[in-house]
Amino acid sequence: MAKYEKPMVIANDELAEGVFAASGCYVVTVEKKQTNGEGRQDLRFTVRASHDANHTCSEQYLTINFTKPVEYRSSNGTIVSPADGSASSTLVIKFNYWNNPSDNIGMGDVIVFGDEDTDYTSASMTDNGKE
Ligand SMILES: [Zn+2]
């Protein structure tokens, strides 16, 4: 049973980690890794998701929003939008994990290029290939 609602921020401001619920059938957690440089550089965001559902699925779409436009560098998935590598404050990345109904999934690190003080604002994930 999937409920498609706007992501809701449960905890963000004072914590290193943001937990986002009510996004499809996943609770998505994002953590910005420490950055040491100055100016524009590669930034690393660790994404985890827990599947809260009674189905399995084989394809996921992660949407992650940032405070400033970033350029996608790499992840364990495939960039869907923007597909041309241009800067955007919203990235959509496709993953192909086989998820059981209550799996906790490490989505790995999403690496982007942007200003050092760029942070995430929200994240959500939905799935395809449900069974
Ligand atoms: Zn699901």
PDB file of C-alpha atoms and ligand atoms in Angstrom:
ATOM      1  CA  MET A   1       0.000   0.000   0.000  1.00  0.00           C
ATOM      2  CA  ALA A   2       1.794   3.113  -1.176  1.00  0.00           C
ATOM      3  CA  LYS A   3       0.813   6.550  -0.005  1.00  0.00           C
ATOM      4  CA  TYR A   4       2.130   9.285  -2.258  1.00  0.00           C
ATOM      5  CA  GLU A   5       2.480  12.344  -0.133  1.00  0.00           C
ATOM      6  CA  LYS A   6       4.971  15.154  -0.043  1.00  0.00           C
ATOM      7  CA  PRO A   7       8.031  14.286   2.032  1.00  0.00           C
ATOM      8  CA  MET A   8       7.764  15.490   5.600  1.00  0.00           C
ATOM      9  CA  VAL A   9      10.808  16.562   7.570  1.00  0.00           C
ATOM     10  CA  ILE A  10      10.895  14.799  10.911  1.00  0.00           C
ATOM     11  CA  ALA A  11      14.336  15.880  12.047  1.00  0.00           C
ATOM     12  CA  ASN A  12      16.827  18.075  10.294  1.00  0.00           C
ATOM     13  CA  ASP A  13      18.023  21.415  11.628  1.00  0.00           C
ATOM     14  CA  GLU A  14      20.299  20.547  14.537  1.00  0.00           C
ATOM     15  CA  LEU A  15      21.175  17.035  13.486  1.00  0.00           C
ATOM     16  CA  ALA A  16      23.736  15.709  11.060  1.00  0.00           C
ATOM     17  CA  GLU A  17      21.125  13.485   9.538  1.00  0.00           C
ATOM     18  CA  GLY A  18      17.721  14.147   8.033  1.00  0.00           C
ATOM     19  CA  VAL A  19      14.986  11.565   8.208  1.00  0.00           C
ATOM     20  CA  PHE A  20      12.192  11.874   5.690  1.00  0.00           C
ATOM     21  CA  ALA A  21       8.990   9.900   5.943  1.00  0.00           C
ATOM     22  CA  ALA A  22       5.747   9.469   4.044  1.00  0.00           C
ATOM     23  CA  SER A  23       7.529   9.286   0.703  1.00  0.00           C
ATOM     24  CA  GLY A  24       6.022   6.330  -1.080  1.00  0.00           C
ATOM     25  CA  CYS A  25       6.789   3.213   0.938  1.00  0.00           C
ATOM     26  CA  TYR A  26      10.212   4.313   2.164  1.00  0.00           C
ATOM     27  CA  VAL A  27      11.658   6.244   5.030  1.00  0.00           C
ATOM     28  CA  VAL A  28      14.754   7.928   3.580  1.00  0.00           C
ATOM     29  CA  THR A  29      17.699   9.096   5.672  1.00  0.00           C
ATOM     30  CA  VAL A  30      20.346  11.485   4.314  1.00  0.00           C
ATOM     31  CA  GLU A  31      23.641  12.421   5.940  1.00  0.00           C
ATOM     32  CA  LYS A  32      26.112  14.977   4.592  1.00  0.00           C
ATOM     33  CA  LYS A  33      29.697  13.871   5.017  1.00  0.00           C
ATOM     34  CA  GLN A  34      32.273  16.258   6.350  1.00  0.00           C
ATOM     35  CA  THR A  35      33.860  18.602   3.837  1.00  0.00           C
ATOM     36  CA  ASN A  36      37.292  20.099   4.435  1.00  0.00           C
ATOM     37  CA  GLY A  37      37.992  22.245   1.421  1.00  0.00           C
ATOM     38  CA  GLU A  38      36.901  25.705   0.427  1.00  0.00           C
ATOM     39  CA  GLY A  39      34.724  26.816  -2.406  1.00  0.00           C
ATOM     40  CA  ARG A  40      33.328  24.430  -4.974  1.00  0.00           C
ATOM     41  CA  GLN A  41      34.143  20.768  -4.628  1.00  0.00           C
ATOM     42  CA  ASP A  42      32.756  17.250  -4.611  1.00  0.00           C
ATOM     43  CA  LEU A  43      30.221  16.783  -1.821  1.00  0.00           C
ATOM     44  CA  ARG A  44      29.194  13.406  -0.470  1.00  0.00           C
ATOM     45  CA  PHE A  45      25.746  12.522   0.852  1.00  0.00           C
ATOM     46  CA  THR A  46      25.103   9.088   2.343  1.00  0.00           C
ATOM     47  CA  VAL A  47      21.579   7.832   1.688  1.00  0.00           C
ATOM     48  CA  ARG A  48      19.800   5.011   3.498  1.00  0.00           C
ATOM     49  CA  ALA A  49      16.245   3.841   3.122  1.00  0.00           C
ATOM     50  CA  SER A  50      13.976   1.501   4.987  1.00  0.00           C
ATOM     51  CA  HIS A  51      11.217  -0.208   3.073  1.00  0.00           C
ATOM     52  CA  ASP A  52       7.932  -0.241   4.977  1.00  0.00           C
ATOM     53  CA  ALA A  53       5.604  -2.223   2.761  1.00  0.00           C
ATOM     54  CA  ASN A  54       4.058  -5.617   2.111  1.00  0.00           C
ATOM     55  CA  HIS A  55       5.507  -5.981  -1.385  1.00  0.00           C
ATOM     56  CA  THR A  56       8.876  -6.548  -2.983  1.00  0.00           C
ATOM     57  CA  CYS A  57      10.279  -4.360  -5.734  1.00  0.00           C
ATOM     58  CA  SER A  58      13.232  -4.271  -8.092  1.00  0.00           C
ATOM     59  CA  GLU A  59      13.613  -0.623  -9.109  1.00  0.00           C
ATOM     60  CA  GLN A  60      13.703   2.576  -7.051  1.00  0.00           C
ATOM     61  CA  TYR A  61      13.695   6.280  -7.864  1.00  0.00           C
ATOM     62  CA  LEU A  62      15.399   8.530  -5.337  1.00  0.00           C
ATOM     63  CA  THR A  63      14.627  12.260  -5.472  1.00  0.00           C
ATOM     64  CA  ILE A  64      16.989  14.431  -3.453  1.00  0.00           C
ATOM     65  CA  ASN A  65      16.676  18.203  -3.123  1.00  0.00           C
ATOM     66  CA  PHE A  66      19.514  20.592  -2.316  1.00  0.00           C
ATOM     67  CA  THR A  67      19.776  24.178  -1.093  1.00  0.00           C
ATOM     68  CA  LYS A  68      21.737  25.142  -4.235  1.00  0.00           C
ATOM     69  CA  PRO A  69      22.128  23.679  -7.724  1.00  0.00           C
ATOM     70  CA  VAL A  70      24.643  20.840  -7.886  1.00  0.00           C
ATOM     71  CA  GLU A  71      26.135  18.781 -10.682  1.00  0.00           C
ATOM     72  CA  TYR A  72      25.742  15.012 -10.396  1.00  0.00           C
ATOM     73  CA  ARG A  73      29.024  13.093 -10.149  1.00  0.00           C
ATOM     74  CA  SER A  74      28.322   9.495  -9.128  1.00  0.00           C
ATOM     75  CA  SER A  75      26.281   7.082  -7.028  1.00  0.00           C
ATOM     76  CA  ASN A  76      25.430   3.398  -6.903  1.00  0.00           C
ATOM     77  CA  GLY A  77      22.579   4.167  -9.271  1.00  0.00           C
ATOM     78  CA  THR A  78      21.956   5.899 -12.585  1.00  0.00           C
ATOM     79  CA  ILE A  79      21.132   9.576 -12.948  1.00  0.00           C
ATOM     80  CA  VAL A  80      17.702  10.131 -14.488  1.00  0.00           C
ATOM     81  CA  SER A  81      17.280  13.880 -14.129  1.00  0.00           C
ATOM     82  CA  PRO A  82      18.890  16.099 -15.195  1.00  0.00           C
ATOM     83  CA  ALA A  83      20.197  13.567 -17.710  1.00  0.00           C
ATOM     84  CA  ASP A  84      22.501  16.054 -19.453  1.00  0.00           C
ATOM     85  CA  GLY A  85      24.760  16.648 -16.440  1.00  0.00           C
ATOM     86  CA  SER A  86      23.620  20.221 -15.940  1.00  0.00           C
ATOM     87  CA  ALA A  87      23.344  21.796 -12.484  1.00  0.00           C
ATOM     88  CA  SER A  88      20.066  21.383 -10.643  1.00  0.00           C
ATOM     89  CA  SER A  89      18.809  21.634  -7.078  1.00  0.00           C
ATOM     90  CA  THR A  90      16.804  18.439  -7.628  1.00  0.00           C
ATOM     91  CA  LEU A  91      18.362  15.140  -8.700  1.00  0.00           C
ATOM     92  CA  VAL A  92      16.495  11.945  -9.541  1.00  0.00           C
ATOM     93  CA  ILE A  93      18.551   8.755  -9.417  1.00  0.00           C
ATOM     94  CA  LYS A  94      17.409   5.272 -10.373  1.00  0.00           C
ATOM     95  CA  PHE A  95      18.542   2.222  -8.394  1.00  0.00           C
ATOM     96  CA  ASN A  96      18.007  -1.453  -9.092  1.00  0.00           C
ATOM     97  CA  TYR A  97      17.921  -3.136  -5.717  1.00  0.00           C
ATOM     98  CA  TRP A  98      15.742  -6.124  -4.950  1.00  0.00           C
ATOM     99  CA  ASN A  99      13.834  -4.966  -1.871  1.00  0.00           C
ATOM    100  CA  ASN A 100      11.950  -7.222   0.460  1.00  0.00           C
ATOM    101  CA  PRO A 101       8.992  -5.781   2.409  1.00  0.00           C
ATOM    102  CA  SER A 102      10.958  -4.515   5.423  1.00  0.00           C
ATOM    103  CA  ASP A 103      14.519  -4.164   4.154  1.00  0.00           C
ATOM    104  CA  ASN A 104      16.933  -1.525   5.330  1.00  0.00           C
ATOM    105  CA  ILE A 105      18.879  -0.461   2.268  1.00  0.00           C
ATOM    106  CA  GLY A 106      22.188   1.312   2.097  1.00  0.00           C
ATOM    107  CA  MET A 107      21.928   3.314  -1.112  1.00  0.00           C
ATOM    108  CA  GLY A 108      25.574   4.325  -0.862  1.00  0.00           C
ATOM    109  CA  ASP A 109      26.953   7.800  -1.367  1.00  0.00           C
ATOM    110  CA  VAL A 110      25.557  10.317  -3.819  1.00  0.00           C
ATOM    111  CA  ILE A 111      28.468  12.510  -4.926  1.00  0.00           C
ATOM    112  CA  VAL A 112      27.767  15.904  -6.433  1.00  0.00           C
ATOM    113  CA  PHE A 113      29.817  18.959  -7.366  1.00  0.00           C
ATOM    114  CA  GLY A 114      28.752  22.218  -5.806  1.00  0.00           C
ATOM    115  CA  ASP A 115      29.426  24.954  -3.265  1.00  0.00           C
ATOM    116  CA  GLU A 116      30.844  23.606  -0.021  1.00  0.00           C
ATOM    117  CA  ASP A 117      27.957  24.958   2.063  1.00  0.00           C
ATOM    118  CA  THR A 118      25.341  23.203  -0.076  1.00  0.00           C
ATOM    119  CA  ASP A 119      23.129  20.927   1.967  1.00  0.00           C
ATOM    120  CA  TYR A 120      20.188  18.664   1.265  1.00  0.00           C
ATOM    121  CA  THR A 121      16.680  19.880   2.048  1.00  0.00           C
ATOM    122  CA  SER A 122      14.618  16.730   1.553  1.00  0.00           C
ATOM    123  CA  ALA A 123      14.647  13.322  -0.039  1.00  0.00           C
ATOM    124  CA  SER A 124      12.078  10.772  -1.055  1.00  0.00           C
ATOM    125  CA  MET A 125      11.996   7.463  -2.846  1.00  0.00           C
ATOM    126  CA  THR A 126       9.382   5.528  -4.748  1.00  0.00           C
ATOM    127  CA  ASP A 127       9.567   2.169  -6.416  1.00  0.00           C
ATOM    128  CA  ASN A 128       8.754   0.450  -9.669  1.00  0.00           C
ATOM    129  CA  GLY A 129       8.533  -3.206 -10.490  1.00  0.00           C
ATOM    130  CA  LYS A 130       6.393  -3.964  -7.438  1.00  0.00           C
ATOM    131  CA  GLU A 131       5.242  -7.528  -6.850  1.00  0.00           C
TER     132      GLU A 131
HETATM  133 ZN    ZN B   1       7.874  -0.420  -2.013  1.00  0.00          ZN
END
